[in-house]
Short mmCIF file of C-alpha atoms and ligand atoms in Angstrom, two decimals:
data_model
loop_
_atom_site.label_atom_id
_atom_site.label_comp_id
_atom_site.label_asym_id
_atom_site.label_seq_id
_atom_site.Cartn_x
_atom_site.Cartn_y
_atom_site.Cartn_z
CA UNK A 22 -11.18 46.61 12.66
CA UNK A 23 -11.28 50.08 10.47
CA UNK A 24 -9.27 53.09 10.91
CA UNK A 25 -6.69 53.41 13.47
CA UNK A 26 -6.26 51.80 16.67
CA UNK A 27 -7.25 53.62 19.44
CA UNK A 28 -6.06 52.42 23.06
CA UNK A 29 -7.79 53.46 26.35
CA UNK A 30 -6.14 53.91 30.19
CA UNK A 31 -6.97 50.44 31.65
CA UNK A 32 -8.12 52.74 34.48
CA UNK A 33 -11.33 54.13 32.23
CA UNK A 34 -12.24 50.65 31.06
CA UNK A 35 -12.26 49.66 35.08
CA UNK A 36 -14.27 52.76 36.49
CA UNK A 37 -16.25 52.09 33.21
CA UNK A 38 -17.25 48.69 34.32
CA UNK A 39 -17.94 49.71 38.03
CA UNK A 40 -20.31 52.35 36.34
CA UNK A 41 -21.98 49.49 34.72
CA UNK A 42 -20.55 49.24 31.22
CA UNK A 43 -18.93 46.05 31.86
CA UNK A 44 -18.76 45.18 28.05
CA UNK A 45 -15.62 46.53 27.32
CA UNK A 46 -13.36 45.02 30.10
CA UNK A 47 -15.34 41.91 29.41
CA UNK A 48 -14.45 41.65 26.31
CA UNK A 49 -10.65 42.20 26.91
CA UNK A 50 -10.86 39.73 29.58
CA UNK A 51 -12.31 37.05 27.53
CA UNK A 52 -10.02 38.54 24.61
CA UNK A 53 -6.82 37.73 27.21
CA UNK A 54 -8.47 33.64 27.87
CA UNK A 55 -9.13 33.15 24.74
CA UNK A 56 -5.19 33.50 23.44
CA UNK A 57 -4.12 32.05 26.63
CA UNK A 58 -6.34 28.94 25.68
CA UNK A 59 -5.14 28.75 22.43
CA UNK A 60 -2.70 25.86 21.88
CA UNK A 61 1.47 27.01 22.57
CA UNK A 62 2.32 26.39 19.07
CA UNK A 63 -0.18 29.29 17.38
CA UNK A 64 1.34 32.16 16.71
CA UNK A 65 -1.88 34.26 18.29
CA UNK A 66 -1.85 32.16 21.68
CA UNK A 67 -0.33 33.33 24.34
CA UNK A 68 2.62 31.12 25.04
CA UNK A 69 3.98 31.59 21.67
CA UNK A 70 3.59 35.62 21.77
CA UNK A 71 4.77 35.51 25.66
CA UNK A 72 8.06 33.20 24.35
CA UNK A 73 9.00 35.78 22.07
CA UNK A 74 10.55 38.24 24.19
CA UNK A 75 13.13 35.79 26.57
CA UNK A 76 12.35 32.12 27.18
CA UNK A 77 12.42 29.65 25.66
CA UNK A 78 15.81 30.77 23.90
CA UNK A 79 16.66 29.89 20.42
CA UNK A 80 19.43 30.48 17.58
CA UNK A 81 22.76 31.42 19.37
CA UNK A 82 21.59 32.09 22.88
CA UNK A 83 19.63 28.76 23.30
CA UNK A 84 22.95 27.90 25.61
CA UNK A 85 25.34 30.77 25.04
CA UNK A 86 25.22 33.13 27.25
CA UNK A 87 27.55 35.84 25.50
CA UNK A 88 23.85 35.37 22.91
CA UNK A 89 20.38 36.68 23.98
CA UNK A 90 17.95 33.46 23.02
CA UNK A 91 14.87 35.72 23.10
CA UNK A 92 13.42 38.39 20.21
CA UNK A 93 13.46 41.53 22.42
CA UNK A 94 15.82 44.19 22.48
CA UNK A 95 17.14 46.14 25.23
CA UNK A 96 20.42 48.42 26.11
CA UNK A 97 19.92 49.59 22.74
CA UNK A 98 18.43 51.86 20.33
CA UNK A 99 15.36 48.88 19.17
CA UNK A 100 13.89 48.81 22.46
CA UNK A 101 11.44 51.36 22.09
CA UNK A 102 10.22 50.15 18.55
CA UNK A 103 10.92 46.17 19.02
CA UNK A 104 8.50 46.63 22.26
CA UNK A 105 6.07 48.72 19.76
CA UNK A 106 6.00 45.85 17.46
CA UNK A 107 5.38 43.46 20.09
CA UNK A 108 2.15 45.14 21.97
CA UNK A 109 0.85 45.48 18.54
CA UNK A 110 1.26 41.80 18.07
CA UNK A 111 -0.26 40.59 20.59
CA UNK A 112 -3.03 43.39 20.43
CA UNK A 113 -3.96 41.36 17.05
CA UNK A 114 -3.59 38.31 18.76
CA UNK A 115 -6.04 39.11 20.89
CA UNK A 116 -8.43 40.43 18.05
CA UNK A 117 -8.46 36.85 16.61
CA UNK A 118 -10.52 35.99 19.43
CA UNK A 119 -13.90 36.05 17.93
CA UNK A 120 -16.15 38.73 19.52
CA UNK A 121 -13.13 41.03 20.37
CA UNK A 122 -12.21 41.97 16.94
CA UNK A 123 -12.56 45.29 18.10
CA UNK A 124 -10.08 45.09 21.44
CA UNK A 125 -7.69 47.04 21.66
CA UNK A 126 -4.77 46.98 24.03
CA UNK A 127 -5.01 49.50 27.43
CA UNK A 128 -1.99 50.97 29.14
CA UNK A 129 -1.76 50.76 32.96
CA UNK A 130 -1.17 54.95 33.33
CA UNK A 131 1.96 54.39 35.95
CA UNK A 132 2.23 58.23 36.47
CA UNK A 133 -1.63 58.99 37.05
CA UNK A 134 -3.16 59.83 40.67
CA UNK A 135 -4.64 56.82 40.87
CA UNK A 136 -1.55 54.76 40.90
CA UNK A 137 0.65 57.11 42.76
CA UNK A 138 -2.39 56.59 45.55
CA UNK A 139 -3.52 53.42 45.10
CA UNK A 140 -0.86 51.14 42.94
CA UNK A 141 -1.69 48.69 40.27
CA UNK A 142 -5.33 48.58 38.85
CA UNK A 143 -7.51 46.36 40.67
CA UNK A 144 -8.65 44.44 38.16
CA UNK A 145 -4.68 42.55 37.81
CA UNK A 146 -4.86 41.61 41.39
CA UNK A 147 -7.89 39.67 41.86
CA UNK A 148 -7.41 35.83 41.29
CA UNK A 149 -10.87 34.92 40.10
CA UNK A 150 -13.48 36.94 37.38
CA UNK A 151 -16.89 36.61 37.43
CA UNK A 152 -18.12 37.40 34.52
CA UNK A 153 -21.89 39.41 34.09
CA UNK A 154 -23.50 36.02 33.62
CA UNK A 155 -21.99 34.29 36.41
CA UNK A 156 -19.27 32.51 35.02
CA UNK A 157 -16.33 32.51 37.13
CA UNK A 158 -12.73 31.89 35.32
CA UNK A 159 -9.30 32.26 36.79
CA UNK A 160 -8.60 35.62 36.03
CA UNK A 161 -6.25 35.56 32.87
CA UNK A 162 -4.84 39.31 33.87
CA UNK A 163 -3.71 38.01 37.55
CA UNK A 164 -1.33 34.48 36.21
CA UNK A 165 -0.61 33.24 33.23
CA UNK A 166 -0.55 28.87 33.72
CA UNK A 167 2.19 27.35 31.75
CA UNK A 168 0.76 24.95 28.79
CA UNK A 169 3.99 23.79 28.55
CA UNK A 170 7.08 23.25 30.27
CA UNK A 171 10.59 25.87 29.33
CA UNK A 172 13.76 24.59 30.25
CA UNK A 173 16.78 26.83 30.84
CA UNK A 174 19.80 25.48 29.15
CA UNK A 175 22.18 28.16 30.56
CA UNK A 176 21.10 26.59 33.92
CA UNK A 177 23.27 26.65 36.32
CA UNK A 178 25.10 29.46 34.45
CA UNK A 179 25.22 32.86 34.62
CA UNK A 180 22.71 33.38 37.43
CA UNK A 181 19.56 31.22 37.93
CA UNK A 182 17.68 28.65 36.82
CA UNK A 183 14.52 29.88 35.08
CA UNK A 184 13.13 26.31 33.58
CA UNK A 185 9.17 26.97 34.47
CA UNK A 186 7.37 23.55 34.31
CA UNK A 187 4.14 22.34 32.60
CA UNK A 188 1.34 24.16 35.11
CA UNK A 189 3.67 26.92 36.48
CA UNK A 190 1.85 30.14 37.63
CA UNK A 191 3.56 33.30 36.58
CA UNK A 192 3.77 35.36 39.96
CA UNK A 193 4.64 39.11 41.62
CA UNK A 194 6.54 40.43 44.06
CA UNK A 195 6.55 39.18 46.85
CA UNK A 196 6.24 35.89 45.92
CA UNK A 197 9.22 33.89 44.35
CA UNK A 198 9.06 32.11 40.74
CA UNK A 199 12.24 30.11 40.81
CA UNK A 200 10.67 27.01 40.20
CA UNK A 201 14.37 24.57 39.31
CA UNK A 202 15.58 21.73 41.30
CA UNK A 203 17.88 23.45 42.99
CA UNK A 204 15.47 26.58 44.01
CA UNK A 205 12.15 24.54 44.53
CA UNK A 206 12.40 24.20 48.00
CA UNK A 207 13.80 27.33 49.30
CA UNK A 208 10.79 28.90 46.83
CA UNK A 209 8.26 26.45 48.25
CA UNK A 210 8.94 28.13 51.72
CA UNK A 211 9.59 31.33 50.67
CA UNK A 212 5.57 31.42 48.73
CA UNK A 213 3.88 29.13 52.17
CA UNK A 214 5.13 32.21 54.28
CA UNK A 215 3.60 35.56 51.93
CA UNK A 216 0.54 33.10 51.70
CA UNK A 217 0.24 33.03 55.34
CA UNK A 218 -0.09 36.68 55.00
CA UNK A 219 -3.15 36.51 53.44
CA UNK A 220 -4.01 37.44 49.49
CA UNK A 221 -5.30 41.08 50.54
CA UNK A 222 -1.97 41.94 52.48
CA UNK A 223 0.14 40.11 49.51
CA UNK A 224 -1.40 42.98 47.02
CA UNK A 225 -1.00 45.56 49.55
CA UNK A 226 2.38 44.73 50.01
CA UNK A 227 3.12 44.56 46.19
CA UNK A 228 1.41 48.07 45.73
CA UNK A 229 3.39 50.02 48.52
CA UNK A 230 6.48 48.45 46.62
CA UNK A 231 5.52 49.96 43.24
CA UNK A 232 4.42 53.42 45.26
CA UNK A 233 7.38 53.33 46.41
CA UNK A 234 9.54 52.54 43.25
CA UNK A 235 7.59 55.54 42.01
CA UNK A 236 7.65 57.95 44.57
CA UNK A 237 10.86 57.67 46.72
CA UNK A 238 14.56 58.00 45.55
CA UNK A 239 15.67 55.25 48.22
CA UNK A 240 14.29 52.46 47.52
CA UNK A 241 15.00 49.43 50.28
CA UNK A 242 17.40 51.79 51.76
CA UNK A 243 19.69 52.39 48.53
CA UNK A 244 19.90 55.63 47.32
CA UNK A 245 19.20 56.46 43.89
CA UNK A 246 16.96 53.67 42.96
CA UNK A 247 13.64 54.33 42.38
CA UNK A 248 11.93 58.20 41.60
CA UNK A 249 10.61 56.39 38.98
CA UNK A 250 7.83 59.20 38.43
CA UNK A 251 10.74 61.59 38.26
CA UNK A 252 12.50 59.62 35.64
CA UNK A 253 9.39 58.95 33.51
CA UNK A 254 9.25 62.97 33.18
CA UNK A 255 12.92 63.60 32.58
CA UNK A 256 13.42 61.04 29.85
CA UNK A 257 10.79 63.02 27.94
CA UNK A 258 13.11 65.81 28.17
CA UNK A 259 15.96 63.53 26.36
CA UNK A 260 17.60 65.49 22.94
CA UNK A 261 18.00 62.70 20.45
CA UNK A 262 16.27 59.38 20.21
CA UNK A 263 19.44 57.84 20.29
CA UNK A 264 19.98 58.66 24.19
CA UNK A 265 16.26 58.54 24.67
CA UNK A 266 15.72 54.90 23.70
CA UNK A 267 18.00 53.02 25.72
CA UNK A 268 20.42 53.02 28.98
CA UNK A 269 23.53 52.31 26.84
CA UNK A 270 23.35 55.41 25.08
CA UNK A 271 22.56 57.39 27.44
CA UNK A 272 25.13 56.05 30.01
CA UNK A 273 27.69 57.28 27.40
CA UNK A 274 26.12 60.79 26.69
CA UNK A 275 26.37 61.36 30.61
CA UNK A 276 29.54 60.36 30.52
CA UNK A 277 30.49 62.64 27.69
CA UNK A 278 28.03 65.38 28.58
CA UNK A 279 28.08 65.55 32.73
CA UNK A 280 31.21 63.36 33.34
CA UNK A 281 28.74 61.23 34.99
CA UNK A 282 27.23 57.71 33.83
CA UNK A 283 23.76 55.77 34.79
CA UNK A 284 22.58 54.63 37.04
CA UNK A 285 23.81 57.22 39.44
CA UNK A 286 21.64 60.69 39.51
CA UNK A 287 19.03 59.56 36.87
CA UNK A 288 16.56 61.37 38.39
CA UNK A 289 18.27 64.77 38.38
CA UNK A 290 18.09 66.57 35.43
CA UNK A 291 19.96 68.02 33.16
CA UNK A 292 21.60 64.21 33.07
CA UNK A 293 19.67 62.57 30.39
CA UNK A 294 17.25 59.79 31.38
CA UNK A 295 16.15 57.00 28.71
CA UNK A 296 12.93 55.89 28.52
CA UNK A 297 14.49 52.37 29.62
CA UNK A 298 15.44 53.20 33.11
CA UNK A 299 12.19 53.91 34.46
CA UNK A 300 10.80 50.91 32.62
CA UNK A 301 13.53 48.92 34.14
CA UNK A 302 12.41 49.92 37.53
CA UNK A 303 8.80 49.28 36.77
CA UNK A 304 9.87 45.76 35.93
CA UNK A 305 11.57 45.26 39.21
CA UNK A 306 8.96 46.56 41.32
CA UNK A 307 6.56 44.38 39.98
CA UNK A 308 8.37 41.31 39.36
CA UNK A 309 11.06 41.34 42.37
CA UNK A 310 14.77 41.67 41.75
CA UNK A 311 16.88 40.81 39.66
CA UNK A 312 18.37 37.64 40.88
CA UNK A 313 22.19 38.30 41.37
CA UNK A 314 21.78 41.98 42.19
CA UNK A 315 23.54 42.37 45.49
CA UNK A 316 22.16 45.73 46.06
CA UNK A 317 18.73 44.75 47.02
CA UNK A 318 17.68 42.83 49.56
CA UNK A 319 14.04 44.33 50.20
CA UNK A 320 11.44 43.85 53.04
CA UNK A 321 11.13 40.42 51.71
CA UNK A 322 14.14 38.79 50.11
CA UNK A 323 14.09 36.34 47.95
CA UNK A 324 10.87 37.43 46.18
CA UNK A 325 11.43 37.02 42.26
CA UNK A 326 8.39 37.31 40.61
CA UNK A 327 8.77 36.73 36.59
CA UNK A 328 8.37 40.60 35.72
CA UNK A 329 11.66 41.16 37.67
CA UNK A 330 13.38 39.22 34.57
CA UNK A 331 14.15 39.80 31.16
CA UNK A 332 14.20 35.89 30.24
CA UNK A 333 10.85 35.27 31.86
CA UNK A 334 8.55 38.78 32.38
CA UNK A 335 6.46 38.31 28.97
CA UNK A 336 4.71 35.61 30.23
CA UNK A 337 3.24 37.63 33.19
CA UNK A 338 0.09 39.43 31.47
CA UNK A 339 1.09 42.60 33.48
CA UNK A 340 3.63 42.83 31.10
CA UNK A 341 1.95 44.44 28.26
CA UNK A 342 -0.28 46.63 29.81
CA UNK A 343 3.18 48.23 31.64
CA UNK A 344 4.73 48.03 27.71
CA UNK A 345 1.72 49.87 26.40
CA UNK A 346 2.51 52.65 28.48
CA UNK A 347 6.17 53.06 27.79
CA UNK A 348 5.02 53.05 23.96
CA UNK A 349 2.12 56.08 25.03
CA UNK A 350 5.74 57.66 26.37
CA UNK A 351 7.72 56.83 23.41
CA UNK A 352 4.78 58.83 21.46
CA UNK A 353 5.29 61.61 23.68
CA UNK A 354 8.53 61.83 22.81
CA UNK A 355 8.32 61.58 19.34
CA UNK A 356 5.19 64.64 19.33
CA UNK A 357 7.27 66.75 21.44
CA UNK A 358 10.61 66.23 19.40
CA UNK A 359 8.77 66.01 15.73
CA UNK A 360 10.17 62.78 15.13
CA UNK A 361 6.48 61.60 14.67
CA UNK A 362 7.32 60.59 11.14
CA UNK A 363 11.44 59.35 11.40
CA UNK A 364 13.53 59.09 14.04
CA UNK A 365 17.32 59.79 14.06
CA UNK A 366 20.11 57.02 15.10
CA UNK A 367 23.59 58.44 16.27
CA UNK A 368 25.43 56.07 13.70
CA UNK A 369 27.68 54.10 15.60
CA UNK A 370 27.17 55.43 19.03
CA UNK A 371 27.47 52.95 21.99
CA UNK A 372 23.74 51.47 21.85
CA UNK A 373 24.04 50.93 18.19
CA UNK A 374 26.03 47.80 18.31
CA UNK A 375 24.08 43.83 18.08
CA UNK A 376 26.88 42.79 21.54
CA UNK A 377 25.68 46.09 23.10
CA UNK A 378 24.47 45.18 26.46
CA UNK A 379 22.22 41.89 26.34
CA UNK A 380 23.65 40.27 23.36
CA UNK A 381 22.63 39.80 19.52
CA UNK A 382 18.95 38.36 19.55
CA UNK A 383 18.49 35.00 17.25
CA UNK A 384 19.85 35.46 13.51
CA UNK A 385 21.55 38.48 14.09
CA UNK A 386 25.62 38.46 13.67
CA UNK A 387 27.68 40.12 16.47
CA UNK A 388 29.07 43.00 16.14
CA UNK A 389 26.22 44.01 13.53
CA UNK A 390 25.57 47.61 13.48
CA UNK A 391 21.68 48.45 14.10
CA UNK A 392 19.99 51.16 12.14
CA UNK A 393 16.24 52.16 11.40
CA UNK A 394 17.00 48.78 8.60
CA UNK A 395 17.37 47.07 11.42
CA UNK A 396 14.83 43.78 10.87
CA UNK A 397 12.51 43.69 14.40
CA UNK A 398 12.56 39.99 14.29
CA UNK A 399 10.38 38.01 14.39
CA UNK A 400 7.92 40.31 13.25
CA UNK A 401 5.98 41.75 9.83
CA UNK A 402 4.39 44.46 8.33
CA UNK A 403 0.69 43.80 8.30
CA UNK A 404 -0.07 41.17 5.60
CA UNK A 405 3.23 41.72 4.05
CA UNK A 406 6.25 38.89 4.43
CA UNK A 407 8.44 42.31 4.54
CA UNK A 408 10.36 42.47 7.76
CA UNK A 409 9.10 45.05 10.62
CA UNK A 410 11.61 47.93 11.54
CA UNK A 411 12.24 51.60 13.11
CA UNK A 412 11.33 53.38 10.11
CA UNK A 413 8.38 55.12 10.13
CA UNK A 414 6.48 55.02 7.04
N1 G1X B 503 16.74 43.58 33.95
C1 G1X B 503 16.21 44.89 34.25
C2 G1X B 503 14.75 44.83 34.62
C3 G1X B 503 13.91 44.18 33.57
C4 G1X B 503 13.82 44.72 32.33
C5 G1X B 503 13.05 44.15 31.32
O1 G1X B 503 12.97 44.67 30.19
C6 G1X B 503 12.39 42.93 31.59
O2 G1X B 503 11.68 42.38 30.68
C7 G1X B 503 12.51 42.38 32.86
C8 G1X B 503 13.27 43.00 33.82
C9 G1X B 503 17.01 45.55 35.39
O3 G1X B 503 17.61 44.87 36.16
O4 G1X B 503 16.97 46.74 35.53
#
């Protein structure tokens, strides 16, 4: 593909295709089978792209859990550019495909009309595609099916057991994921009863959850969660891209700034909000909760869909359309702050340290300090064997 890539509201591609232009959401639906048919150990397919961010751990974290066993970062000042690195990965993944060498990767607009009204885009919710010529496929944008089994080697420490086995269906809120010997049949009962409910109820239920993530400031009846919509406005409103990037560094500038830390009144300015927190909540509304996180209970507990956690939410293909977004945001901030062409770390601020929040990611030492040098592991320049990182070129 020539010249720049240029990415479209997943929205527009949709109302395109109800228009009848179907071509272009065709294409990125057969783009999306095509990786996830690819076998786990090619770098384009799917599994191995999806495996990158949490599960299955390597290096230090493959049964440490003071390490983070996956690539991505987060509670630090990499998370906006690691997660930039990653769409565009697997946006050239998916150009491999033959016939969609000119796909590019949509974002799902979370602060548009359309979702405020009417939640996720259609198009992810729908378990089967037929295609123009009649073919019908499982719908790669609803489930990702496991080619191959993970298995959690923290298990049964610090929280959960996340093992997914061969021919596991990545799944939202409210359905429950937690697919280990010791969850399987509490899960098994859990899914039989939001089936019961029928699959048009299940998606209206998982869109008035994300509505209201978005929309109200009490979310399940604790206050302060959620005014997501809020927070996706404020962060852009963040001074540095230190406190901008991440909920460690921000935490800390509250603290210094308003005497106040996260997650408190995020949605009230002049506190600073990081691009991470509302991300954070779009995870949760999607996925579930956080298992362990005695705060929530929701309408229906024990939902824990696999966008609800870091080790697991790559492998639902929600994931990057929500990621494309927060990068649109991160390029909001950077035009509005002229840090289009560098960005600016706050050496050694909290949020600047490898043990900061998660843990170091695979190769990295603890206690490392990370800078624009910073490598974005595992990934490249373009054709280069030169490490990705933060610096704009
Ligand atoms: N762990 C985050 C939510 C979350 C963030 C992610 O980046 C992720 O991949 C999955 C889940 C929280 O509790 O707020």
């Amino acid at each position: 593909m020539a010249g720049p890539r240029v990415r479209h509201n997943f929205r527009d591609l949709q109302d395109e295709y109800d228009k009848g232009n179907k071509k272009p959401l065709e294409t990125l639906i057969r783009a999306f089978k095509g990786i996830q048919e690819l076998p786990p150990h090619d770098h384009n397919s799917f599994f191995f792209l999806a495996g990158l961010h949490g599960e299955p751990f390597r290096g230090a974290g493959w049964g440490n859990a003071s390490w983070w066993g996956g690539y991505c970062n987060h509670g630090n000042v990499l998370f906006p550019t690691w997660h930039r690195a990653y769409c565009f990965a697997l946006e050239s993944a998916l150009q491999s495909i033959p016939g969609c060498e000119d796909v590019t990767l949509p974002y799902w607009n979370e602060i548009e009309e359309n979702t405020l009204e009417r939640g996720i885009p259609e198009t992810f919710l729908k378990k089967k595609w037929t295609f123009e010529d009649g073919g019908v496929i499982d719908n790669p944008l609803y489930s990702y099916t496991f080619q191959k089994k993970i298995t959690d080697n923290l298990n049964p420490f610090p929280d959960a057991d996340y093992s997914k086995g061969y021919g596991y269906k990545t799944c939202r809120y409210p359905y429950s994921g937690l697919v280990g010997p010791a969850d399987k049949k509490k899960t098994e009962e859990h899914n039989a009863k939001i089936n019961a409910l029928g699959h048009d109820k299940v998606n209206e239920i998982l869109n008035e959850n994300v509505q209201s993530w978005l929309l109200h400031t009490d979310v399940d009846g604790v206050e302060g969660r959620g005014g997501v919509l809020e927070k996706y406005f404020n962060c852009l409103k963040a001074p540095n891209y230190t406190v901008f990037s991440n909920t460690t560094s921000a935490t800390q500038w509250n603290e210094d700034h308003f005497n106040v830390g996260l997650p408190a009144p995020a949605t009230v300015s002049p506190h600073v909000v990081p691009l991470e927190s509302p991300h954070n909540d779009m995870h949760l509304a999607v996925g579930g909760y956080e298992i362990g996180d005695a705060n929530f209970d929701g309408e229906y507990p024990g939902a824990n869909g696999d966008m609800g956690e870091n080790d697991t939410a790559g492998f639902d293909p929600i994931f990057y359309f929500h990621h494309c977004f927060i990068d649109a945001m991160f390029w909001q901030w950077q035009k509005k702050h002229g840090e289009v062409k560098q960005l600016h770390i706050i050496p050694q601020y909290p949020g600047t340290n490898s043990v900061d929040n998660q843990g170091p990611t695979p190769g990295t030492p603890g206690g490392a300090w990370l800078n624009l040098h910073t490598p974005l592991d595992p990934f490249k320049f373009p054709g280069t064997n030169k490490p990705m990182t933060s610096k704009v070129r």
